[in-house]
Short mmCIF file of C-alpha atoms and ligand atoms in Angstrom, two decimals:
data_model
loop_
_atom_site.label_atom_id
_atom_site.label_comp_id
_atom_site.label_asym_id
_atom_site.label_seq_id
_atom_site.Cartn_x
_atom_site.Cartn_y
_atom_site.Cartn_z
CA MET W 1 -53.28 21.15 20.50
CA LYS W 2 -51.14 21.88 23.71
CA GLU W 3 -52.81 19.27 25.85
CA HIS W 4 -52.72 16.57 22.49
CA LEU W 5 -48.72 17.39 22.10
CA GLU W 6 -48.24 16.53 26.02
CA ARG W 7 -50.61 13.25 25.77
CA TYR W 8 -49.22 12.01 22.59
CA GLY W 9 -45.82 13.56 22.25
CA TRP W 10 -44.38 9.82 23.14
CA ILE W 11 -45.18 8.57 19.90
CA LEU W 12 -43.31 10.97 18.10
CA LYS W 13 -40.44 10.62 20.05
CA ILE W 14 -39.95 6.69 18.58
CA LEU W 15 -40.95 7.65 15.05
CA PRO W 16 -37.57 8.16 12.89
CA GLU W 17 -36.45 11.82 12.80
CA PHE W 18 -37.56 12.30 8.65
CA LEU W 19 -40.97 11.40 10.10
CA VAL W 20 -41.25 13.99 12.77
CA ARG W 21 -40.01 16.57 10.76
CA TRP W 22 -42.60 15.94 8.05
CA ALA W 23 -45.52 15.76 10.54
CA GLU W 24 -44.13 18.81 11.89
CA GLU W 25 -43.96 20.83 8.50
CA ARG W 26 -47.85 19.38 8.46
CA LEU W 27 -48.82 20.60 11.47
CA LYS W 28 -47.28 24.02 11.08
CA LEU W 29 -50.28 24.37 8.19
CA GLN W 30 -52.87 23.99 10.47
CA PRO W 31 -54.53 27.29 11.56
CA LYS W 32 -55.30 25.82 15.03
CA PHE W 33 -51.67 25.15 15.71
CA GLN W 34 -50.57 28.44 13.79
CA THR W 35 -52.68 30.35 16.71
CA MET W 36 -51.33 28.34 19.26
CA ILE W 37 -47.92 29.06 18.35
CA ALA W 38 -48.67 32.98 17.99
CA GLN W 39 -49.95 32.74 21.92
CA GLU W 40 -47.19 31.37 22.83
CA ASP W 41 -44.79 33.79 20.87
CA LEU W 42 -46.60 36.71 22.99
CA LYS W 43 -46.05 35.06 25.92
CA VAL W 44 -42.52 34.23 25.09
CA ALA W 45 -41.75 37.81 23.91
CA ALA W 46 -43.09 39.22 27.21
CA LEU W 47 -40.44 36.95 28.92
CA LEU W 48 -37.58 38.03 26.61
CA GLU W 49 -38.54 41.53 27.18
CA SER W 50 -38.13 41.67 30.75
CA SER W 51 -34.90 39.38 30.87
CA LEU W 52 -33.03 40.75 27.87
CA LYS W 53 -34.02 44.19 28.12
CA PRO W 54 -33.64 45.24 31.69
CA TYR W 55 -32.36 48.74 30.66
CA HIS W 56 -35.40 49.70 29.20
CA SER W 57 -36.78 51.54 32.26
CA ARG W 58 -33.10 52.91 33.10
CA PHE W 59 -31.13 54.33 29.74
CA LYS W 60 -32.05 56.25 27.07
CA ARG W 61 -32.65 53.78 23.84
CA HIS W 62 -30.49 55.12 21.14
CA GLU W 63 -32.42 54.04 17.79
CA ALA W 64 -30.84 56.01 15.68
CA LEU W 65 -27.32 58.25 15.64
CA PRO W 66 -27.23 61.18 17.52
CA GLU W 67 -27.30 64.23 15.34
CA GLU W 68 -24.37 66.15 17.62
CA GLY W 69 -21.98 63.76 19.18
CA ILE W 70 -23.07 63.12 23.17
CA PRO W 71 -20.11 64.40 25.22
CA ARG W 72 -17.88 61.76 26.21
CA GLU W 73 -18.10 62.00 29.90
CA ASN W 74 -21.77 61.08 29.81
CA ILE W 75 -21.26 58.50 27.52
CA LEU W 76 -18.34 56.89 29.86
CA SER W 77 -21.17 57.48 33.06
CA GLU W 78 -23.56 55.53 31.47
CA VAL W 79 -21.28 52.49 30.71
CA LYS W 80 -20.15 52.68 33.84
CA THR W 81 -23.23 52.61 35.75
CA MET W 82 -24.09 49.30 33.70
CA CYS W 83 -20.60 48.00 34.89
CA GLU W 84 -21.19 48.53 38.32
CA LEU W 85 -24.79 47.02 38.04
CA GLU W 86 -23.58 43.88 36.53
CA ARG W 87 -20.41 43.39 38.26
CA PRO W 88 -21.60 42.55 41.88
CA ARG W 89 -23.04 39.29 40.58
CA TRP W 90 -19.85 37.60 38.91
CA GLU W 91 -17.39 39.37 41.06
CA LYS W 92 -18.96 37.85 44.47
CA GLY W 93 -18.82 34.19 42.56
CA PHE W 94 -22.36 33.86 41.78
CA VAL W 95 -21.95 32.78 38.18
CA SER W 96 -21.06 29.50 36.62
CA GLY W 97 -18.04 29.65 34.47
CA GLY W 98 -18.07 32.95 32.49
CA ILE W 99 -15.59 34.90 34.02
CA TYR W 100 -12.52 32.73 34.82
CA HIS W 101 -10.37 34.91 36.91
CA GLY W 102 -12.14 38.07 37.60
CA ASP W 103 -9.77 39.49 40.14
CA ARG W 104 -9.95 43.40 39.79
CA GLU W 105 -6.05 43.84 39.95
CA HIS W 106 -5.53 41.25 36.96
CA ILE W 107 -8.49 42.80 34.55
CA ASP W 108 -6.94 46.19 35.37
CA PHE W 109 -3.58 45.16 34.03
CA LEU W 110 -5.09 43.40 30.77
CA ASN W 111 -7.18 46.64 30.51
CA GLN W 112 -3.95 48.99 30.79
CA VAL W 113 -2.22 46.98 27.97
CA TYR W 114 -5.61 46.60 25.72
CA SER W 115 -5.60 50.24 25.87
CA LEU W 116 -1.70 50.34 25.03
CA GLN W 117 -2.54 48.37 22.00
CA SER W 118 -6.26 48.89 21.00
CA GLN W 119 -5.09 50.42 17.10
CA SER W 120 -3.48 47.47 16.59
CA ASN W 121 -4.50 44.87 13.53
CA PRO W 122 -2.37 41.92 12.98
CA LEU W 123 -3.69 41.66 9.25
CA HIS W 124 -1.07 44.48 8.78
CA SER W 125 2.17 42.83 10.46
CA ASP W 126 4.22 45.29 8.60
CA LEU W 127 2.45 47.97 10.82
CA PHE W 128 2.05 45.83 14.04
CA PRO W 129 5.28 43.45 14.34
CA SER W 130 4.33 43.76 17.78
CA ALA W 131 1.09 41.60 17.05
CA THR W 132 2.93 39.02 14.90
CA LYS W 133 5.41 38.74 17.98
CA PHE W 134 2.78 38.35 20.56
CA GLU W 135 0.83 35.92 18.31
CA ALA W 136 3.65 33.57 17.54
CA GLU W 137 4.43 33.76 21.42
CA ILE W 138 1.03 32.85 22.30
CA VAL W 139 0.98 29.82 20.50
CA SER W 140 4.53 28.77 21.01
CA MET W 141 3.73 29.11 25.08
CA VAL W 142 0.49 26.97 24.77
CA ALA W 143 2.00 24.18 22.50
CA GLY W 144 4.87 23.88 24.94
CA PHE W 145 2.30 22.69 27.59
CA SER W 146 0.10 20.95 25.33
CA GLY W 147 2.71 17.96 24.72
CA LYS W 148 5.01 19.71 21.91
CA GLY W 149 8.26 18.04 22.12
CA GLU W 150 10.46 14.48 21.53
CA CYS W 151 7.23 12.80 20.01
CA ALA W 152 5.69 15.71 18.71
CA PRO W 153 8.57 18.34 17.69
CA ASP W 154 6.19 19.88 14.90
CA VAL W 155 3.26 21.32 16.59
CA CYS W 156 2.14 24.71 15.56
CA GLY W 157 -1.10 26.47 15.59
CA THR W 158 -2.88 30.06 15.54
CA VAL W 159 -4.25 32.74 17.58
CA THR W 160 -8.18 32.74 17.09
CA SER W 161 -11.10 34.39 18.53
CA GLY W 162 -12.72 31.80 20.60
CA GLY W 163 -13.26 28.05 21.17
CA THR W 164 -15.76 27.93 18.54
CA GLU W 165 -13.52 29.55 15.69
CA SER W 166 -10.55 27.26 16.72
CA ILE W 167 -13.00 24.51 16.00
CA LEU W 168 -14.63 25.48 12.93
CA LEU W 169 -10.97 25.92 11.61
CA ALA W 170 -9.86 22.24 12.60
CA MET W 171 -13.00 20.78 11.24
CA LYS W 172 -12.31 22.98 7.96
CA VAL W 173 -8.90 21.45 7.99
CA TYR W 174 -10.17 17.78 8.18
CA ARG W 175 -12.82 18.42 5.29
CA ASP W 176 -10.66 20.12 2.94
CA ARG W 177 -7.46 17.82 3.57
CA ALA W 178 -9.98 14.56 3.22
CA ARG W 179 -11.30 16.08 -0.03
CA ARG W 180 -8.04 16.83 -1.71
CA ILE W 181 -6.07 13.36 -0.58
CA ARG W 182 -9.07 11.06 -0.11
CA GLY W 183 -11.51 12.94 -2.69
CA ILE W 184 -14.13 12.59 -0.03
CA LYS W 185 -17.01 14.72 -0.89
CA LYS W 186 -19.36 13.68 1.65
CA PRO W 187 -17.22 14.10 4.94
CA GLU W 188 -18.26 12.64 7.93
CA ILE W 189 -17.07 13.32 11.80
CA VAL W 190 -17.85 10.67 15.12
CA LEU W 191 -18.15 12.51 18.05
CA ALA W 192 -19.99 12.39 21.24
CA THR W 193 -23.31 14.01 21.94
CA THR W 194 -22.04 15.86 24.48
CA ALA W 195 -19.28 17.31 22.29
CA HIS W 196 -19.61 21.00 22.36
CA ALA W 197 -22.37 22.94 19.66
CA ALA W 198 -19.41 24.52 17.85
CA PHE W 199 -19.29 21.09 16.07
CA ASP W 200 -22.67 21.46 15.11
CA LYS W 201 -22.11 24.70 13.44
CA ALA W 202 -19.02 23.49 11.78
CA SER W 203 -21.23 20.87 10.38
CA ASP W 204 -24.01 23.26 9.53
CA TYR W 205 -21.35 25.82 7.98
CA PHE W 206 -19.00 23.35 5.81
CA GLY W 207 -21.51 20.54 5.20
CA ILE W 208 -19.93 17.96 7.34
CA LYS W 209 -22.34 15.18 8.61
CA LEU W 210 -21.91 14.33 12.37
CA ILE W 211 -22.52 10.78 13.54
CA LYS W 212 -23.35 11.43 17.14
CA VAL W 213 -22.61 8.77 19.40
CA PRO W 214 -24.63 8.57 22.83
CA VAL W 215 -22.45 8.71 25.86
CA ASN W 216 -22.17 5.79 28.40
CA GLN W 217 -23.21 5.83 32.07
CA ASP W 218 -19.91 7.45 32.91
CA PHE W 219 -21.21 10.35 30.50
CA VAL W 220 -18.22 10.10 28.22
CA LEU W 221 -17.51 8.14 24.73
CA ASP W 222 -17.46 4.44 24.89
CA PRO W 223 -14.70 3.54 22.17
CA LYS W 224 -16.07 0.50 20.89
CA GLU W 225 -19.19 2.64 20.08
CA VAL W 226 -17.29 4.92 18.13
CA ARG W 227 -15.43 2.10 16.54
CA ARG W 228 -18.70 0.64 14.92
CA ARG W 229 -19.49 3.96 13.59
CA LEU W 230 -16.15 4.34 11.57
CA GLY W 231 -16.64 4.29 7.60
CA ARG W 232 -15.29 5.14 4.31
CA ARG W 233 -15.96 8.71 4.60
CA THR W 234 -15.06 9.47 8.31
CA ILE W 235 -12.60 12.36 8.30
CA ALA W 236 -11.75 13.01 11.98
CA ILE W 237 -12.79 11.76 15.31
CA ILE W 238 -13.78 14.22 18.41
CA GLY W 239 -13.04 14.05 22.00
CA SER W 240 -13.41 16.03 24.84
CA ALA W 241 -11.48 16.97 27.75
CA PRO W 242 -13.66 17.97 29.27
CA ALA W 243 -16.98 18.17 27.59
CA PHE W 244 -18.96 21.20 28.68
CA PRO W 245 -22.08 19.48 29.78
CA HIS W 246 -21.15 17.00 32.72
CA GLY W 247 -17.40 18.07 32.84
CA THR W 248 -16.23 14.44 31.92
CA ILE W 249 -13.42 13.66 29.80
CA ASP W 250 -13.49 11.20 26.85
CA PRO W 251 -10.90 8.54 26.89
CA ILE W 252 -8.56 10.41 24.87
CA GLU W 253 -5.92 7.67 24.42
CA ASP W 254 -8.06 4.60 23.31
CA LEU W 255 -10.07 7.03 20.54
CA ALA W 256 -7.09 8.98 19.17
CA GLN W 257 -5.56 5.49 18.80
CA ILE W 258 -8.60 4.17 17.12
CA ALA W 259 -7.72 7.28 14.90
CA GLU W 260 -4.30 6.30 13.98
CA GLU W 261 -5.65 2.99 13.26
CA HIS W 262 -7.94 4.19 10.93
CA GLY W 263 -6.17 6.62 9.26
CA VAL W 264 -8.02 9.65 10.06
CA GLY W 265 -7.57 13.15 12.06
CA PHE W 266 -8.56 13.22 15.68
CA HIS W 267 -9.00 16.67 17.81
CA THR W 268 -9.06 17.15 20.98
CA ASP W 269 -11.52 19.85 22.24
CA ALA W 270 -9.54 20.94 25.46
CA CYS W 271 -11.47 24.82 25.33
CA LEU W 272 -12.18 24.00 28.94
CA GLY W 273 -9.24 21.64 30.21
CA GLY W 274 -6.18 22.95 28.26
CA PHE W 275 -4.89 25.17 30.94
CA VAL W 276 -6.37 23.15 34.11
CA LEU W 277 -5.55 19.73 32.75
CA PRO W 278 -1.68 20.21 32.12
CA PHE W 279 -1.14 22.15 35.24
CA ALA W 280 -2.89 19.67 37.67
CA GLU W 281 -0.75 17.04 36.23
CA ARG W 282 2.66 19.34 37.21
CA ALA W 283 0.80 19.69 40.41
CA GLY W 284 0.92 15.99 40.88
CA LEU W 285 -2.64 15.15 40.69
CA PRO W 286 -3.78 12.09 38.48
CA ILE W 287 -4.81 13.24 35.46
CA PRO W 288 -5.30 11.53 31.98
CA LYS W 289 -3.13 12.56 28.75
CA VAL W 290 -5.24 14.15 26.32
CA ASP W 291 -2.48 16.40 24.43
CA PHE W 292 0.03 15.83 21.67
CA ARG W 293 1.55 13.70 23.97
CA VAL W 294 -0.46 10.97 22.74
CA ARG W 295 0.24 9.75 19.10
CA GLY W 296 -2.95 9.89 17.23
CA VAL W 297 -4.01 13.38 18.54
CA THR W 298 -3.79 15.71 15.51
CA SER W 299 -5.32 18.71 16.66
CA MET W 300 -6.34 20.46 19.67
CA SER W 301 -8.92 23.75 20.68
CA ILE W 302 -7.14 25.53 24.10
CA ASP W 303 -9.08 28.83 25.05
CA THR W 304 -7.08 31.19 26.46
CA HIS W 305 -9.98 33.37 27.37
CA LYS W 306 -11.47 30.65 29.83
CA TYR W 307 -8.61 29.11 32.24
CA GLY W 308 -5.73 30.95 30.42
CA PHE W 309 -7.49 34.09 32.38
CA ALA W 310 -7.16 36.21 29.03
CA ALA W 311 -9.92 38.89 28.03
CA LYS W 312 -12.79 37.53 25.88
CA GLY W 313 -12.20 36.78 22.40
CA SER W 314 -8.89 34.97 22.45
CA SER W 315 -8.27 30.86 21.77
CA VAL W 316 -5.62 28.67 20.47
CA VAL W 317 -6.05 26.05 17.85
CA LEU W 318 -3.09 23.76 17.54
CA TYR W 319 -1.93 21.00 15.01
CA ARG W 320 0.46 18.10 14.95
CA ASN W 321 2.78 19.44 12.11
CA SER W 322 2.60 22.65 9.87
CA GLU W 323 0.74 20.69 6.73
CA LEU W 324 -2.34 20.77 8.54
CA ARG W 325 -2.06 24.18 9.85
CA ARG W 326 -1.52 25.16 6.12
CA GLU W 327 -4.61 23.58 4.90
CA GLN W 328 -6.57 26.53 7.38
CA TYR W 329 -4.52 29.17 5.80
CA PHE W 330 -6.81 31.65 2.98
CA THR W 331 -4.72 33.35 0.18
CA ALA W 332 -6.20 35.45 -2.65
CA THR W 333 -3.51 36.33 -5.29
CA GLU W 334 -5.51 38.11 -7.92
CA TRP W 335 -7.77 40.45 -5.92
CA PRO W 336 -6.96 43.95 -7.34
CA GLY W 337 -7.08 45.18 -3.39
CA GLY W 338 -3.26 43.42 -3.84
CA LEU W 339 -2.00 40.19 -2.13
CA TYR W 340 -4.11 39.12 0.07
CA PHE W 341 -3.84 35.92 3.08
CA SER W 342 -4.86 35.41 6.28
CA PRO W 343 -4.51 32.67 8.92
CA THR W 344 -8.17 32.32 10.49
CA LEU W 345 -11.76 33.24 9.72
CA MET W 346 -11.64 36.78 10.37
CA GLY W 347 -9.91 39.52 8.36
CA SER W 348 -8.77 42.61 10.30
CA ARG W 349 -8.43 41.41 14.00
CA PRO W 350 -8.01 42.90 17.55
CA GLY W 351 -4.21 42.88 18.18
CA ALA W 352 -5.18 44.17 21.38
CA LEU W 353 -6.51 41.14 22.63
CA SER W 354 -3.44 38.98 21.38
CA ALA W 355 -1.60 41.70 23.33
CA ALA W 356 -3.61 41.14 26.56
CA CYS W 357 -3.57 37.68 26.11
CA TRP W 358 0.20 37.47 25.95
CA ALA W 359 0.62 39.41 29.07
CA SER W 360 -1.82 37.45 30.86
CA LEU W 361 0.17 34.18 29.97
CA LEU W 362 3.37 35.85 31.17
CA SER W 363 2.09 37.64 34.22
CA THR W 364 0.49 34.75 35.42
CA GLY W 365 3.39 31.91 34.55
CA ALA W 366 3.30 28.22 35.05
CA VAL W 367 3.29 28.72 38.54
CA GLY W 368 0.49 30.50 38.94
CA TYR W 369 -1.54 28.03 36.63
CA ARG W 370 -0.28 25.40 38.37
CA ASP W 371 -1.62 26.92 41.48
CA SER W 372 -4.86 27.82 40.03
CA ALA W 373 -5.47 24.27 38.78
CA ARG W 374 -4.56 22.64 42.25
CA ARG W 375 -6.87 24.84 43.85
CA LEU W 376 -10.17 24.24 41.32
CA ILE W 377 -9.56 20.50 41.43
CA GLU W 378 -9.30 20.70 44.99
CA ALA W 379 -12.37 22.80 45.15
CA GLY W 380 -14.42 20.59 42.64
CA ASP W 381 -13.15 17.57 45.10
CA PHE W 382 -15.03 19.82 47.96
CA LEU W 383 -18.06 20.00 46.19
CA LYS W 384 -18.32 16.86 45.04
CA ARG W 385 -18.00 15.71 48.95
CA GLU W 386 -20.66 17.85 50.02
CA MET W 387 -23.06 17.55 47.24
CA GLY W 388 -22.59 13.65 48.13
CA LYS W 389 -24.51 14.60 51.48
CA ILE W 390 -27.50 15.86 50.15
CA SER W 391 -30.27 13.50 49.48
CA GLY W 392 -32.56 14.25 46.55
CA ILE W 393 -29.82 14.73 43.96
CA ARG W 394 -26.82 12.91 42.51
CA ILE W 395 -23.82 14.20 40.75
CA LEU W 396 -23.55 12.66 36.78
CA GLY W 397 -20.26 10.61 35.89
CA ASP W 398 -16.77 11.32 37.48
CA PRO W 399 -16.16 15.13 37.17
CA LEU W 400 -13.03 17.04 38.15
CA TRP W 401 -14.12 21.16 38.46
CA ILE W 402 -17.40 20.76 36.09
CA ILE W 403 -19.85 19.34 38.48
CA ALA W 404 -23.35 18.31 36.71
CA ILE W 405 -26.31 17.28 38.95
CA ASP W 406 -29.68 15.60 38.48
CA SER W 407 -32.39 14.25 40.46
CA PRO W 408 -34.02 11.20 40.65
CA GLU W 409 -37.07 12.91 42.72
CA PHE W 410 -37.84 16.02 41.78
CA ASP W 411 -37.53 18.38 38.90
CA VAL W 412 -34.06 19.77 38.69
CA TYR W 413 -35.25 22.95 36.40
CA GLU W 414 -37.25 23.83 39.77
CA LEU W 415 -33.84 23.28 41.99
CA MET W 416 -32.19 25.43 39.44
CA ASP W 417 -35.07 28.54 39.90
CA ARG W 418 -34.39 28.07 43.77
CA MET W 419 -30.89 28.70 42.95
CA SER W 420 -31.55 31.62 40.83
CA GLU W 421 -33.41 33.40 43.78
CA ARG W 422 -30.51 33.19 46.22
CA GLY W 423 -28.65 34.83 43.44
CA TRP W 424 -26.84 31.92 41.34
CA SER W 425 -26.65 31.77 37.95
CA LEU W 426 -26.35 27.97 37.04
CA ASN W 427 -26.09 26.41 33.32
CA GLY W 428 -29.57 24.38 32.86
CA LEU W 429 -28.72 21.45 30.42
CA HIS W 430 -30.86 18.62 28.77
CA HIS W 431 -30.61 15.05 27.61
CA PRO W 432 -30.91 14.21 30.47
CA PRO W 433 -32.10 16.84 32.28
CA CYS W 434 -29.47 18.67 34.71
CA ILE W 435 -27.63 21.75 35.94
CA HIS W 436 -24.04 22.36 36.24
CA ILE W 437 -21.59 24.84 37.88
CA ALA W 438 -18.30 25.10 36.31
CA LEU W 439 -15.65 26.42 39.21
CA THR W 440 -13.67 29.26 38.50
CA LEU W 441 -11.11 31.29 40.86
CA ARG W 442 -14.37 33.45 41.62
CA HIS W 443 -15.29 30.51 43.59
CA LEU W 444 -11.96 30.04 45.24
CA GLU W 445 -12.79 33.41 47.15
CA SER W 446 -13.41 33.04 50.68
CA GLY W 447 -16.77 31.62 51.65
CA VAL W 448 -18.34 31.16 48.43
CA LEU W 449 -18.08 27.44 48.31
CA GLY W 450 -19.80 27.08 51.39
CA ARG W 451 -22.28 29.71 50.34
CA PHE W 452 -23.30 27.64 47.47
CA ILE W 453 -23.47 24.34 49.54
CA ASP W 454 -25.97 26.24 52.07
CA ASP W 455 -28.03 27.44 49.31
CA LEU W 456 -28.12 24.15 47.46
CA LYS W 457 -29.12 22.54 50.89
CA TRP W 458 -31.86 25.34 51.29
CA SER W 459 -32.96 25.02 47.46
CA VAL W 460 -33.11 21.04 47.82
CA THR W 461 -35.62 21.67 51.09
CA GLU W 462 -37.52 24.14 49.28
CA VAL W 463 -38.00 21.91 46.17
CA ARG W 464 -38.97 18.93 48.08
CA LYS W 465 -41.78 20.73 49.73
CA HIS W 466 -43.51 20.15 46.36
CA VAL W 467 -44.79 23.84 45.88
CA LYS W 468 -44.00 24.99 42.61
CA LYS W 469 -43.65 28.74 42.58
CA GLY W 470 -43.94 29.20 39.10
CA GLY W 471 -42.74 32.44 36.90
CA GLY W 472 -39.18 30.72 36.50
CA MET W 473 -37.25 29.06 34.03
CA ALA W 474 -38.09 25.51 34.73
CA PRO W 475 -41.25 25.53 32.58
CA VAL W 476 -39.40 27.04 30.09
CA TYR W 477 -36.76 24.03 30.30
CA GLY W 478 -39.18 21.31 30.87
CA MET W 479 -40.67 22.28 27.44
CA ALA W 480 -37.55 22.93 25.60
CA SER W 481 -36.16 19.83 26.75
CA SER W 482 -38.89 17.62 26.03
CA LEU W 483 -40.67 18.85 22.95
CA PRO W 484 -40.60 16.38 20.19
CA PHE W 485 -40.80 18.83 17.41
CA ARG W 486 -37.04 20.66 17.39
CA GLY W 487 -37.77 22.64 14.44
CA LEU W 488 -39.92 24.61 17.05
CA VAL W 489 -37.71 24.76 19.45
CA GLY W 490 -34.94 26.10 16.70
CA ASP W 491 -37.66 28.54 15.66
CA LEU W 492 -37.82 29.85 19.41
CA LEU W 493 -34.33 30.20 19.65
CA LYS W 494 -33.91 32.25 16.54
CA LYS W 495 -36.75 34.45 17.75
CA THR W 496 -34.87 35.21 21.18
CA LEU W 497 -31.57 36.46 18.28
CA ASP W 498 -34.44 38.60 17.15
CA ALA W 499 -35.20 39.63 20.28
CA ILE W 500 -31.46 40.33 20.97
CA TYR W 501 -31.02 43.02 18.10
CA LYS W 502 -34.16 44.68 19.10
CA VAL W 503 -33.36 48.28 20.64
C1 LIG Z 601 -15.68 22.27 25.45
C2 LIG Z 601 -15.93 23.69 24.92
N1 LIG Z 601 -15.40 23.56 23.34
C3 LIG Z 601 -15.92 24.67 22.94
C4 LIG Z 601 -16.79 25.85 23.41
C5 LIG Z 601 -16.79 27.14 22.39
O1 LIG Z 601 -15.80 28.11 23.18
P1 LIG Z 601 -16.30 29.80 22.99
O2 LIG Z 601 -17.46 30.08 23.68
O3 LIG Z 601 -15.12 30.38 23.24
O4 LIG Z 601 -16.56 29.79 21.21
C6 LIG Z 601 -16.94 25.56 24.86
C7 LIG Z 601 -17.52 26.73 25.34
O5 LIG Z 601 -18.03 26.94 26.92
C8 LIG Z 601 -16.95 24.65 25.47
O6 LIG Z 601 -16.96 24.40 26.82
#
């Protein structure tokens, strides 16, 4: 069966999607196929067991609540041990993205603020006026460097738990507004295939159809292709600044102009670039405009927990005016529990994270963000230059500080495995197969970039020897990106989530 799939898989690739889904459903009924899937499941379960649960043999498993409470010092000691095991890899700069600042003094400072505010909940603004102050000021500070000004005096927003929530909320705003004002019941959003998966989540949760446009040879949206796909049901266009996979910036000015002409919303997803781009521009670097200074831009997502250097669990969603923001709010006036109103998806929220985010913004300041942005872009230039000298790999598009590479010669996932052997945790991407590194302040520490280039050269040489070592992630990535039955891949991912919640 597996051989059949490998041999005839290409036929499935040229069939329309609904036929492939039909074939997949038929196939799932075949006993032979079920046996094959069961065998694959066992292999995957074994792989997951070792990669997701490395602590099984080291720490006691707590399947049920202990009868007597465990002494606090024992718990603290166990948590500390886990931190010490996990810290070196990211602290020494081996990780793509993930931890964006990571300096011990900065983390200690955020932790102090967090611990002072750990009981705070912005839902209870009467009890915690500090949380209200922190959140209003976070939004105001972020709006201030995202184009709020003469052309966009009313920019406003809310604090959220992360990029995904910011995106979900903005998409809900466009859906509800289009339904209310234009009577659109089957809304559509036009976006690049490279836009973040959070938009797929919004589509899934809110019943919005995504019209996905393949990116061009520069790995960005082509405005002409976007224009062709607009229709009566379009409620918004999305542009990324930059997009996660290849770190490339969509042509926001052209796209937003199309949105304005068509009378629909335009969302700039600046989860990654919201801090780097404006401050790189202030540092005098040539950076395209992606924020509210561009007329058609009506909303933005900007992650404070990435290059804003806040603790994880914080982002900002901005709107051009308060009329749009109001569409995000939720109120329940008849609930016996009292008058209920909440600005975002969550009810109770961790006020301590907003306090830590506020503290990160204040302590870094414009000068700090400018300096980081300049250094990140310079580091990106260095990497691109050095990678350009390594034959066998090529850089996709024209990125700044998030750089994706593939290879016309060899399996790029094999390269990722060799880099993993050297300790690196890079991101494996597909459609097309490639890998990327998202630079952070960790990579700006002395010697890290040089080590990356040395290890990359070593890995390329190893892969070129054509010795497939096996055992790594290359076969898994290869299979997952080429298998025509996407439902099966989705099932596999859901099984991974099940495995995560197994004690
Ligand atoms: C461009 C972009 N948008 C949105 C997100 C989603 O952010 P989060 O993981 O904080 O929900 C990410 C995350 O990497 C991203 O890179």
